[in-house]
XYZ file of C-alpha atoms in Angstrom:
606
model
C -49.873 17.749 35.323
C -52.604 16.028 33.212
C -51.803 12.253 33.500
C -54.983 10.353 32.753
C -55.265 6.586 33.345
C -55.502 4.095 30.441
C -59.173 3.408 31.391
C -59.967 6.995 31.075
C -58.388 7.639 27.552
C -58.328 4.203 25.965
C -57.028 5.451 22.532
C -53.658 5.980 24.439
C -53.354 2.467 25.547
C -50.306 0.548 24.681
C -47.582 2.121 22.275
C -44.440 1.127 24.195
C -42.086 4.001 24.968
C -44.034 6.615 22.899
C -47.300 5.572 24.568
C -45.925 6.217 28.030
C -44.364 9.636 26.921
C -47.471 10.858 25.205
C -49.613 9.706 28.263
C -47.196 11.425 30.627
C -46.810 14.735 28.671
C -48.780 17.896 29.973
C -50.552 18.474 26.633
C -52.448 21.428 28.080
C -49.496 23.501 27.570
C -49.553 23.049 23.778
C -52.010 24.089 21.104
C -53.589 20.560 21.069
C -54.783 21.012 24.665
C -55.763 17.965 26.933
C -56.133 14.849 25.382
C -59.835 14.709 26.581
C -60.422 17.640 24.271
C -58.796 16.043 21.102
C -61.158 15.358 18.191
C -62.199 11.823 17.454
C -60.236 11.661 14.255
C -56.996 12.538 16.092
C -57.684 10.044 18.694
C -58.342 7.300 16.176
C -55.017 8.212 14.263
C -52.953 8.363 17.381
C -54.454 5.022 18.477
C -53.655 3.772 15.072
C -49.912 4.829 15.020
C -49.264 3.810 18.670
C -50.240 0.123 18.028
C -48.278 -0.138 14.512
C -44.883 -1.384 14.087
C -44.384 0.791 11.061
C -42.996 4.174 11.197
C -45.648 6.872 11.440
C -46.308 10.368 12.694
C -49.142 13.043 12.943
C -48.769 16.633 12.484
C -51.896 18.242 13.662
C -53.311 21.495 13.492
C -51.819 24.803 11.725
C -48.913 24.723 14.154
C -48.172 20.897 12.770
C -47.705 19.556 16.426
C -45.987 16.145 16.167
C -47.055 12.796 17.638
C -45.302 9.475 16.377
C -44.610 5.877 17.406
C -41.706 3.724 18.539
C -40.814 2.597 14.976
C -40.136 6.462 14.100
C -37.743 7.001 16.816
C -34.767 5.690 14.916
C -35.697 8.114 12.232
C -35.923 11.079 14.677
C -32.405 10.261 15.872
C -31.162 12.796 18.384
C -34.335 15.012 17.777
C -36.266 12.565 20.071
C -37.823 13.197 22.482
C -37.813 16.998 22.184
C -39.741 16.499 18.915
C -42.842 15.143 20.643
C -45.283 17.985 20.856
C -42.921 20.378 18.834
C -43.915 21.831 15.548
C -42.938 19.722 12.566
C -41.875 22.797 10.628
C -39.383 23.421 13.479
C -38.126 19.954 14.213
C -37.317 19.394 10.362
C -36.417 22.961 9.583
C -33.252 21.684 7.580
C -35.562 19.828 5.184
C -38.597 22.076 5.214
C -37.653 23.497 1.693
C -38.223 19.829 0.469
C -41.213 19.014 2.471
C -43.346 22.303 2.714
C -44.851 22.220 -0.496
C -45.970 18.726 0.008
C -47.574 19.716 3.422
C -49.440 22.432 1.732
C -50.870 20.210 -0.790
C -52.016 17.698 2.023
C -53.858 20.566 3.891
C -55.460 21.583 0.458
C -56.971 17.928 0.602
C -54.478 16.400 -1.562
C -52.396 13.185 -0.594
C -48.928 12.784 -1.689
C -46.582 9.999 -2.554
C -42.557 10.192 -2.620
C -40.452 7.399 -3.284
C -36.518 7.210 -2.551
C -37.029 11.173 -1.771
C -33.533 12.570 -0.940
C -33.364 14.470 2.247
C -30.259 15.962 3.726
C -31.100 15.566 7.448
C -29.246 16.752 10.714
C -30.461 14.296 13.162
C -27.132 13.142 14.777
C -25.175 16.359 15.017
C -24.123 16.491 11.242
C -25.845 16.589 7.914
C -26.149 13.329 6.056
C -27.684 12.147 2.778
C -30.846 10.147 3.428
C -33.560 8.723 1.294
C -37.248 7.903 2.229
C -40.376 6.588 0.699
C -43.373 8.121 2.371
C -47.070 9.193 1.743
C -48.777 12.460 3.489
C -52.498 11.915 3.806
C -54.979 14.504 5.210
C -56.779 13.946 8.511
C -60.282 15.561 8.807
C -61.399 17.004 11.980
C -64.997 16.822 13.539
C -66.190 19.796 11.269
C -64.793 17.816 8.050
C -62.065 20.115 7.450
C -58.380 18.957 7.409
C -57.213 19.146 10.723
C -53.887 17.398 10.435
C -51.392 15.175 8.191
C -50.924 11.399 8.720
C -47.459 10.050 7.281
C -46.486 6.441 6.970
C -42.668 6.291 6.007
C -39.843 4.104 5.732
C -36.003 4.992 5.220
C -34.478 3.475 1.971
C -30.967 4.932 2.442
C -29.248 1.559 2.473
C -31.056 0.489 -0.509
C -30.469 3.535 -2.619
C -26.995 3.641 -1.928
C -26.468 -0.014 -2.444
C -28.178 0.446 -5.807
C -26.011 3.346 -6.491
C -22.880 1.393 -5.579
C -24.042 -1.518 -7.933
C -24.899 0.914 -10.515
C -21.394 2.507 -10.172
C -19.870 -0.877 -10.157
C -21.655 -1.816 -13.400
C -20.668 1.557 -15.242
C -17.062 0.802 -14.097
C -17.293 -2.657 -15.448
C -18.521 -1.281 -18.586
C -15.896 1.374 -18.787
C -13.389 -1.227 -18.258
C -14.782 -3.484 -20.894
C -14.715 -0.428 -23.490
C -11.181 0.416 -22.554
C -9.848 -2.984 -22.085
C -6.613 -3.836 -24.211
C -8.159 -7.208 -25.052
C -11.612 -8.304 -26.415
C -14.179 -8.091 -23.892
C -18.020 -8.529 -23.839
C -21.081 -9.302 -21.504
C -23.703 -11.808 -22.817
C -26.851 -11.765 -20.960
C -29.125 -14.791 -20.633
C -31.396 -16.020 -22.010
C -30.094 -16.332 -25.465
C -26.524 -14.761 -24.636
C -27.456 -11.388 -25.917
C -24.721 -8.983 -26.627
C -25.273 -6.428 -23.720
C -21.964 -4.687 -24.246
C -18.823 -5.523 -26.315
C -15.554 -3.354 -27.031
C -14.057 -2.697 -30.297
C -11.592 -5.393 -30.003
C -14.592 -7.894 -29.454
C -16.463 -6.746 -32.480
C -13.163 -6.890 -34.544
C -12.613 -10.499 -33.250
C -16.046 -11.511 -34.133
C -15.774 -9.994 -37.572
C -18.978 -8.140 -37.118
C -19.924 -4.671 -36.347
C -21.803 -3.032 -33.457
C -24.957 -2.454 -35.443
C -25.124 -6.012 -36.240
C -24.593 -7.510 -32.770
C -25.681 -5.231 -30.129
C -28.693 -6.350 -28.236
C -29.084 -9.587 -30.280
C -28.483 -13.113 -29.217
C -24.629 -13.976 -30.264
C -25.491 -16.980 -32.503
C -28.213 -15.179 -34.142
C -26.112 -12.225 -35.013
C -22.891 -14.222 -35.756
C -24.274 -17.647 -37.292
C -20.745 -18.617 -38.461
C -19.865 -19.391 -34.775
C -22.572 -22.152 -34.497
C -22.108 -25.949 -34.100
C -18.459 -25.544 -32.889
C -19.074 -26.663 -29.375
C -19.461 -23.115 -28.045
C -23.082 -23.178 -27.326
C -22.505 -26.068 -25.025
C -19.644 -24.210 -23.210
C -21.775 -21.115 -22.786
C -24.725 -23.176 -21.213
C -22.241 -24.903 -18.871
C -20.779 -21.795 -17.604
C -24.066 -20.005 -16.843
C -25.785 -23.483 -15.673
C -23.077 -24.522 -13.390
C -21.377 -21.376 -12.539
C -17.945 -22.758 -13.392
C -15.565 -20.695 -15.556
C -14.113 -22.034 -18.686
C -10.552 -21.450 -20.353
C -9.398 -22.396 -23.679
C -6.008 -21.665 -25.183
C -5.436 -21.496 -29.050
C -8.870 -22.845 -29.763
C -9.631 -22.779 -33.459
C -13.066 -21.160 -34.077
C -14.497 -20.451 -37.756
C -15.345 -16.787 -37.959
C -16.047 -14.458 -40.769
C -12.806 -12.478 -42.171
C -12.445 -10.541 -45.411
C -15.732 -11.700 -47.046
C -15.064 -15.505 -46.068
C -14.961 -17.764 -43.244
C -11.590 -18.552 -41.779
C -10.037 -20.399 -38.966
C -9.154 -18.196 -35.943
C -7.061 -19.227 -32.974
C -8.267 -17.602 -29.806
C -7.303 -17.615 -26.095
C -10.408 -16.852 -24.207
C -12.054 -17.263 -20.658
C -15.676 -17.257 -19.935
C -16.746 -16.088 -16.372
C -20.124 -16.284 -14.901
C -21.714 -12.846 -14.416
C -23.824 -12.455 -11.372
C -26.275 -9.744 -10.115
C -26.184 -8.032 -6.733
C -28.328 -10.859 -5.214
C -25.560 -13.325 -6.653
C -27.726 -14.921 -9.238
C -26.144 -15.865 -12.671
C -27.614 -13.649 -15.352
C -25.099 -14.082 -18.027
C -21.427 -14.354 -18.567
C -18.300 -12.050 -19.266
C -15.865 -13.197 -21.945
C -12.383 -12.101 -22.369
C -10.596 -13.030 -25.600
C -7.264 -12.596 -27.518
C -6.687 -13.499 -30.930
C -3.390 -15.479 -31.171
C -3.639 -16.546 -35.075
C -0.445 -14.997 -35.963
C 1.504 -16.416 -33.005
C -0.029 -19.887 -33.631
C 0.675 -19.960 -37.379
C 4.526 -18.211 -36.770
C 5.104 -20.989 -34.142
C 4.003 -23.627 -36.498
C 6.180 -22.315 -39.233
C 9.230 -22.395 -36.673
C 8.394 -25.861 -35.884
C 8.384 -27.060 -39.469
C 11.625 -24.987 -39.951
C 13.178 -26.742 -36.752
C 12.157 -30.029 -38.078
C 13.685 -29.481 -41.309
C 16.764 -27.832 -39.776
C 16.951 -30.770 -37.439
C 17.298 -33.229 -40.124
C 19.878 -31.006 -41.864
C 21.765 -30.744 -38.563
C 21.802 -34.522 -37.922
C 23.368 -35.014 -41.340
C 25.851 -32.154 -40.640
C 26.497 -33.602 -37.209
C 27.284 -37.056 -38.697
C 29.806 -35.564 -41.073
C 31.398 -33.665 -38.427
C 31.824 -36.791 -36.338
C 33.353 -38.480 -39.092
C 35.529 -35.512 -39.656
C 36.578 -35.355 -35.911
C 37.362 -39.065 -36.151
C 39.473 -38.376 -39.139
C 41.029 -35.420 -37.505
C 41.978 -37.564 -34.225
C 43.456 -40.371 -36.548
C 45.417 -37.680 -38.467
C 46.798 -36.318 -35.008
C 47.852 -39.850 -33.984
C 49.616 -40.352 -37.220
C 51.214 -37.077 -37.119
C 52.374 -37.553 -33.325
C 53.874 -40.985 -34.635
C 55.393 -39.418 -37.673
C 56.951 -36.589 -35.488
C 58.501 -39.022 -32.895
C 59.705 -41.592 -35.850
C 61.137 -38.338 -37.832
C 62.812 -37.051 -34.772
C 64.235 -40.419 -33.976
C 65.440 -40.744 -37.472
C 67.032 -37.407 -37.670
C 68.640 -37.597 -34.302
C 70.281 -40.762 -35.017
C 72.325 -39.384 -37.844
C 73.247 -36.390 -35.821
C 74.381 -38.709 -33.111
C 76.603 -40.505 -35.181
C 78.153 -37.262 -36.771
C 78.847 -36.182 -33.407
C 80.375 -39.649 -32.291
C 82.258 -40.006 -35.516
C 83.505 -36.637 -35.525
C 84.762 -36.961 -31.842
C 86.460 -40.271 -32.484
C 88.131 -38.671 -35.609
C 89.378 -35.756 -33.599
C 90.857 -38.175 -30.931
C 92.621 -40.278 -33.611
C 93.900 -37.276 -35.365
C 94.563 -35.042 -32.070
C 98.498 -35.221 -32.519
C 98.413 -34.131 -35.999
C 95.629 -31.388 -36.039
C 96.383 -27.710 -36.502
C 94.900 -25.023 -34.419
C 92.408 -24.230 -37.359
C 91.422 -27.963 -37.990
C 90.566 -28.127 -34.093
C 88.367 -25.010 -34.470
C 86.594 -26.885 -37.435
C 86.038 -29.938 -35.244
C 84.633 -27.684 -32.292
C 82.338 -25.835 -34.952
C 81.112 -29.381 -36.305
C 80.373 -30.489 -32.992
C 78.702 -27.404 -31.868
C 76.451 -27.380 -34.944
C 75.217 -31.145 -34.205
C 74.407 -30.235 -30.866
C 72.413 -27.115 -31.911
C 70.705 -29.198 -34.502
C 69.734 -31.932 -31.881
C 68.433 -29.208 -29.524
C 66.307 -27.645 -32.387
C 64.914 -31.369 -33.198
C 64.033 -31.842 -29.422
C 62.277 -28.243 -29.198
C 60.266 -28.873 -32.493
C 59.184 -32.205 -31.042
C 58.191 -30.578 -27.927
C 56.455 -27.808 -29.714
C 54.543 -30.230 -31.788
C 53.291 -32.108 -28.795
C 52.209 -28.934 -27.157
C 50.126 -27.902 -30.150
C 47.784 -30.977 -29.418
C 46.299 -29.044 -26.239
C 46.576 -30.272 -22.705
C 44.377 -33.428 -23.158
C 45.879 -35.385 -20.349
C 44.684 -33.464 -17.392
C 45.652 -34.071 -13.733
C 45.797 -32.287 -10.431
C 49.288 -30.567 -10.536
C 51.287 -29.091 -7.586
C 53.379 -26.510 -9.276
C 55.721 -26.326 -6.419
C 56.729 -30.095 -6.963
C 57.083 -29.464 -10.761
C 59.221 -26.541 -10.300
C 61.293 -28.641 -7.811
C 61.992 -31.113 -10.385
C 63.197 -28.508 -12.866
C 65.469 -26.905 -10.384
C 66.974 -30.315 -9.651
C 67.580 -30.908 -13.547
C 69.331 -27.462 -13.612
C 71.135 -27.807 -10.524
C 74.596 -28.103 -12.122
C 73.988 -25.010 -14.318
C 72.597 -23.134 -11.408
C 75.826 -23.892 -9.445
C 78.165 -23.038 -12.324
C 76.466 -19.531 -12.883
C 76.317 -18.912 -9.069
C 72.627 -18.226 -9.460
C 70.184 -17.694 -6.769
C 66.506 -18.803 -7.287
C 63.959 -17.788 -5.016
C 60.601 -19.663 -4.929
C 57.439 -18.580 -3.247
C 54.399 -20.798 -2.725
C 52.762 -21.744 -5.916
C 49.129 -22.978 -6.451
C 47.795 -26.547 -7.080
C 45.567 -26.639 -10.137
C 44.375 -28.994 -13.021
C 46.320 -29.354 -16.262
C 49.043 -31.321 -18.088
C 51.977 -31.504 -15.603
C 54.599 -32.483 -18.253
C 53.702 -29.298 -20.185
C 53.885 -27.202 -16.972
C 57.430 -28.710 -16.221
C 58.372 -27.779 -19.816
C 57.195 -24.122 -19.190
C 59.357 -23.752 -16.078
C 62.393 -25.527 -17.736
C 62.452 -22.958 -20.603
C 61.487 -19.812 -18.433
C 64.398 -20.643 -15.791
C 66.913 -21.676 -18.551
C 66.363 -18.388 -20.276
C 66.861 -16.745 -16.892
C 70.124 -18.502 -16.486
C 71.274 -18.106 -20.181
C 70.625 -14.295 -20.706
C 72.264 -13.139 -17.463
C 74.504 -10.230 -17.309
C 78.356 -10.766 -17.378
C 79.901 -10.647 -14.101
C 76.453 -10.619 -12.281
C 75.177 -13.661 -10.649
C 71.604 -14.419 -11.762
C 68.844 -13.901 -9.458
C 65.431 -15.605 -10.352
C 62.312 -15.027 -8.392
C 59.231 -17.222 -8.982
C 56.089 -16.098 -7.084
C 52.227 -16.594 -7.359
C 49.103 -14.927 -6.149
C 45.493 -14.488 -6.841
C 43.612 -11.662 -8.769
C 39.704 -11.202 -8.507
C 37.787 -11.856 -11.712
C 36.968 -7.996 -11.667
C 40.831 -6.940 -11.912
C 41.573 -5.041 -15.135
C 44.276 -7.326 -16.051
C 41.729 -10.225 -15.937
C 39.230 -8.207 -17.949
C 41.814 -7.221 -20.593
C 43.616 -10.635 -21.001
C 40.974 -13.181 -20.301
C 37.754 -11.574 -21.309
C 36.230 -14.987 -22.345
C 36.468 -16.081 -18.702
C 33.445 -13.853 -17.727
C 33.846 -12.839 -14.073
C 35.447 -15.712 -12.263
C 36.094 -15.433 -8.444
C 39.671 -15.471 -9.025
C 42.520 -16.467 -11.431
C 46.268 -17.520 -10.530
C 48.868 -14.997 -11.334
C 52.329 -16.520 -11.681
C 55.550 -14.367 -12.217
C 58.944 -15.349 -13.309
C 61.351 -12.369 -12.800
C 65.135 -12.267 -13.397
C 67.915 -9.655 -13.362
C 69.389 -10.580 -16.655
C 70.132 -8.448 -19.719
C 66.452 -7.683 -20.764
C 65.275 -6.273 -23.978
C 63.407 -3.435 -25.429
C 59.581 -3.480 -24.511
C 58.687 -3.250 -28.185
C 60.172 -6.648 -28.604
C 57.756 -8.056 -25.792
C 55.408 -9.709 -28.235
C 57.853 -10.836 -30.813
C 59.985 -13.052 -28.495
C 56.994 -15.517 -28.408
C 57.205 -16.108 -32.211
C 58.688 -19.270 -33.470
C 62.501 -19.132 -34.290
C 62.737 -15.545 -32.998
C 65.986 -14.725 -31.330
C 67.013 -11.095 -30.274
C 70.697 -12.229 -30.162
C 73.143 -14.367 -32.358
C 74.416 -17.689 -31.554
C 77.806 -16.245 -31.027
C 76.418 -14.317 -27.865
C 73.851 -16.638 -26.525
C 73.192 -20.067 -27.919
C 69.430 -21.122 -28.540
C 66.804 -22.379 -31.079
C 64.249 -19.608 -30.810
C 61.604 -22.024 -30.130
C 61.384 -22.255 -26.055
C 59.252 -19.104 -25.534
C 56.907 -20.402 -28.329
C 56.484 -23.589 -26.334
C 55.763 -21.615 -23.043
C 52.926 -19.642 -24.745
C 51.505 -22.765 -26.316
C 51.465 -24.359 -22.808
C 49.757 -21.324 -21.370
C 47.170 -21.217 -24.137
C 46.407 -24.881 -23.748
C 45.512 -24.152 -20.172
C 43.146 -21.183 -21.000
C 45.456 -18.625 -19.591
C 47.569 -15.653 -21.043
C 51.463 -14.527 -21.026
C 53.276 -11.519 -21.385
C 56.549 -10.073 -20.517
C 57.685 -6.691 -19.096
C 61.497 -5.803 -19.504
C 64.014 -3.077 -20.082
C 67.645 -3.544 -21.217
C 69.871 -4.056 -18.414
C 67.289 -4.295 -15.877
C 65.932 -7.815 -16.191
C 62.547 -9.326 -17.435
C 59.381 -10.397 -15.669
C 57.011 -12.941 -17.320
C 53.512 -12.773 -16.084
C 51.284 -15.692 -16.576
C 47.408 -15.643 -15.782
C 45.700 -19.039 -15.373
C 42.070 -19.577 -14.648
C 40.909 -21.607 -11.649
C 40.419 -25.358 -12.452
C 36.446 -25.072 -12.665
C 36.323 -21.789 -14.739
C 39.095 -23.255 -17.149
C 37.459 -26.558 -17.787
C 34.225 -25.050 -18.670
C 35.822 -22.173 -20.622
C 38.407 -24.396 -22.341
C 35.416 -26.740 -23.450
C 33.513 -23.931 -24.779
C 36.477 -22.148 -26.571
C 37.325 -25.658 -28.330
C 33.955 -26.572 -29.498
C 32.752 -23.079 -30.161
C 33.030 -23.458 -33.877
C 31.150 -26.987 -33.806
C 28.314 -26.439 -31.269
C 26.064 -24.900 -33.934
C 25.739 -28.514 -35.554
C 24.540 -30.020 -32.278
C 21.036 -30.889 -31.699
C 21.117 -33.689 -28.954
C 22.589 -34.326 -25.835
C 24.096 -37.502 -27.285
C 25.715 -35.600 -30.417
C 27.151 -33.327 -27.614
C 28.799 -35.975 -25.872
C 30.207 -37.607 -28.922
C 31.554 -34.271 -29.988
C 33.047 -33.477 -26.676
C 35.001 -36.840 -26.896
C 36.035 -36.542 -30.510
C 37.337 -32.980 -30.223
C 38.587 -32.785 -26.675
C 38.599 -35.926 -24.765
C 39.142 -34.124 -21.411
C 35.950 -32.457 -21.661
C 33.933 -35.818 -21.385
C 33.479 -35.169 -17.739
C 31.509 -31.987 -18.621
C 29.113 -34.063 -20.856
C 28.385 -36.703 -18.358
C-alpha cells in the first residue's frame, strides 16, 4: 500500500477525516495512480478543498474519480466512504440525468451555476427531495486541457421547503380571505397598501377592486380619512397590538353620497416568516342594519314603557277598586244572609209555636201543612248557607296555611258523627297529604262529599265511604290531561272519595258540578244543588281538578288532583296574573300587582 508521509506529500496535509482517508487509500489501484504522479493542478485543488470548511469535491479525469472534504460527508450520506475514489457517474447515478449535461459543459471548458436545483437523491436508503446551490468549474491539467471538475456546493433543502411552506401558507391565507364569509383584507406597509381583499371588503369600502388594489387605502378611499383610523393602523403596526371595535361609526361612500356605516372590526398585525410586522390583517362586519333596528326598538321600548306605566297605574287603581268591591260584596253577602236568615228563623219559630198551641185542634191535613212549612223554611236556610259558602269560595284561597288533611277530615267526621251512626255507615280513611291551602275551604269540601255519600245511599244498604290519597308523577297521562298548565311537576296529589251509593249515569258526571243541578227531586233526596259547585270551586282555587266516575247502583268515586305546594304557588300566581302581566314593566309594579290581585302571592314577589 502506498502511504506517504505528510512531509513527502504536503498537499495532503490536514483535512481531518477525509485527509486521513485520502492519505491512507491505495490510489495506485485507481485511474488516478499514486499521488506522487498527480498533476500540479489536481494537487492544488485537493489541498484547497481539504483545508476548506465549505462542502467541495473534485471529479478528475474522464472517469470522474471523486475526492471530497469533511464538509461534503453529510451530503454524501451513506454513500460515504465508498464514494472516495469512485466515479461520480456511478456514485450519483440516480441524479445523473440532471447532472450529466452540466458535467459535459464543464469538460467543454464552460463553468455552470445552479441555484436551488432539485435533485431526487438516494443517499440514506430511500429517495428524497433535495435542493442544492452549486457551481461546476473546469480544472486544467499540466497540458492546459480540462483535466477535471471542481464543485463548491451547499444544500438548500431546508430553505426551499421552508419557503414553500410560507408560500403555501400565504396562498392558504389568500384563499381564506377571498372565500371568507366576512370582509377581510391585508394592508401592507408602508402606506397601508391594499395587497388583497375579498368582495365583501370592497363592498364595505364602497369601492371596486380596480380603484383600490395595489393602492394605499387612504389614497383610494379618501372618505375614510380624518376619522381616527390612521392613528389606529399606525398603532397596530408600530406596537404589534391588535385593535377591536364594535359598532364604530365610519363615513364611507354609499349610493353616490357619504353615509354613516356601523362596523365591527379587528386589526391584527401581519408578520413575515422572520416575525417582522409588514402590515396588518383586517376583518370587518357591517352591522348598520342591526344598529338601526336596535335603536328603533329602543325608541319603541321607551315609548311603550311610558304607555305601560300609564296603563299600570290605571290597572293598580282598578285592582284597588276591585278589592274594595270584593270587600263590599262580602260584607253585603254576610249582611244579606243574616237579614234573610232572621225572617226564616222567625217563620220557623212562630210556626212551631202556633202548631204547639193549636195541636189539639189540628186536623191531619193541617199538621201536614205545618210540616211542609217547616221543611220549606229549613231548605231556604240551607240554601242561604250554601250560597254564602259558594260566594266566599269564589274569592279564591287567599288565606293560605299548611294543612293536614287528616285533621280536617277528622273534624268533618266528628260533625257528621250522629248522621253516620243513624245510617249505620262505615267510613274508611287512608293517610292523606299535608299541603298548603285554605283550611276552611278543604273542610267544606270534605263536608259536602261525605254528606253526599251518606245522603245518596241505597235503601237497605249501609253506606261505605272510602277516602284515600296517593301521588301521581308529573308525566302521568291524567296529570297531562287535566293539569296541562302545571308543566311537568315531580308529582301531584291524587285524593279519592268513593262510596257504594245509588250512583248516576256517567253522562251526568260533568253536569253535577253546575249550580242548582239536582238529579233527584226533594221528595227522594233533600238538597240545594250547590254543594258540588262549592267542591269544584275549592279545587279550582287550589290549582287542581275534580271529576267523577259513576254507574247507577254501583256507587261514585270523586277524583281530585292537587299540585304540590311549590308547584301550585307558582302556577296559581301565573294563572291569576296572566291577563295583567303584559302591563308590568318594573319589579315594583309586579309586586304591587301581586298584592293587589292575589295577596297570597306576595311571597313570590319578595
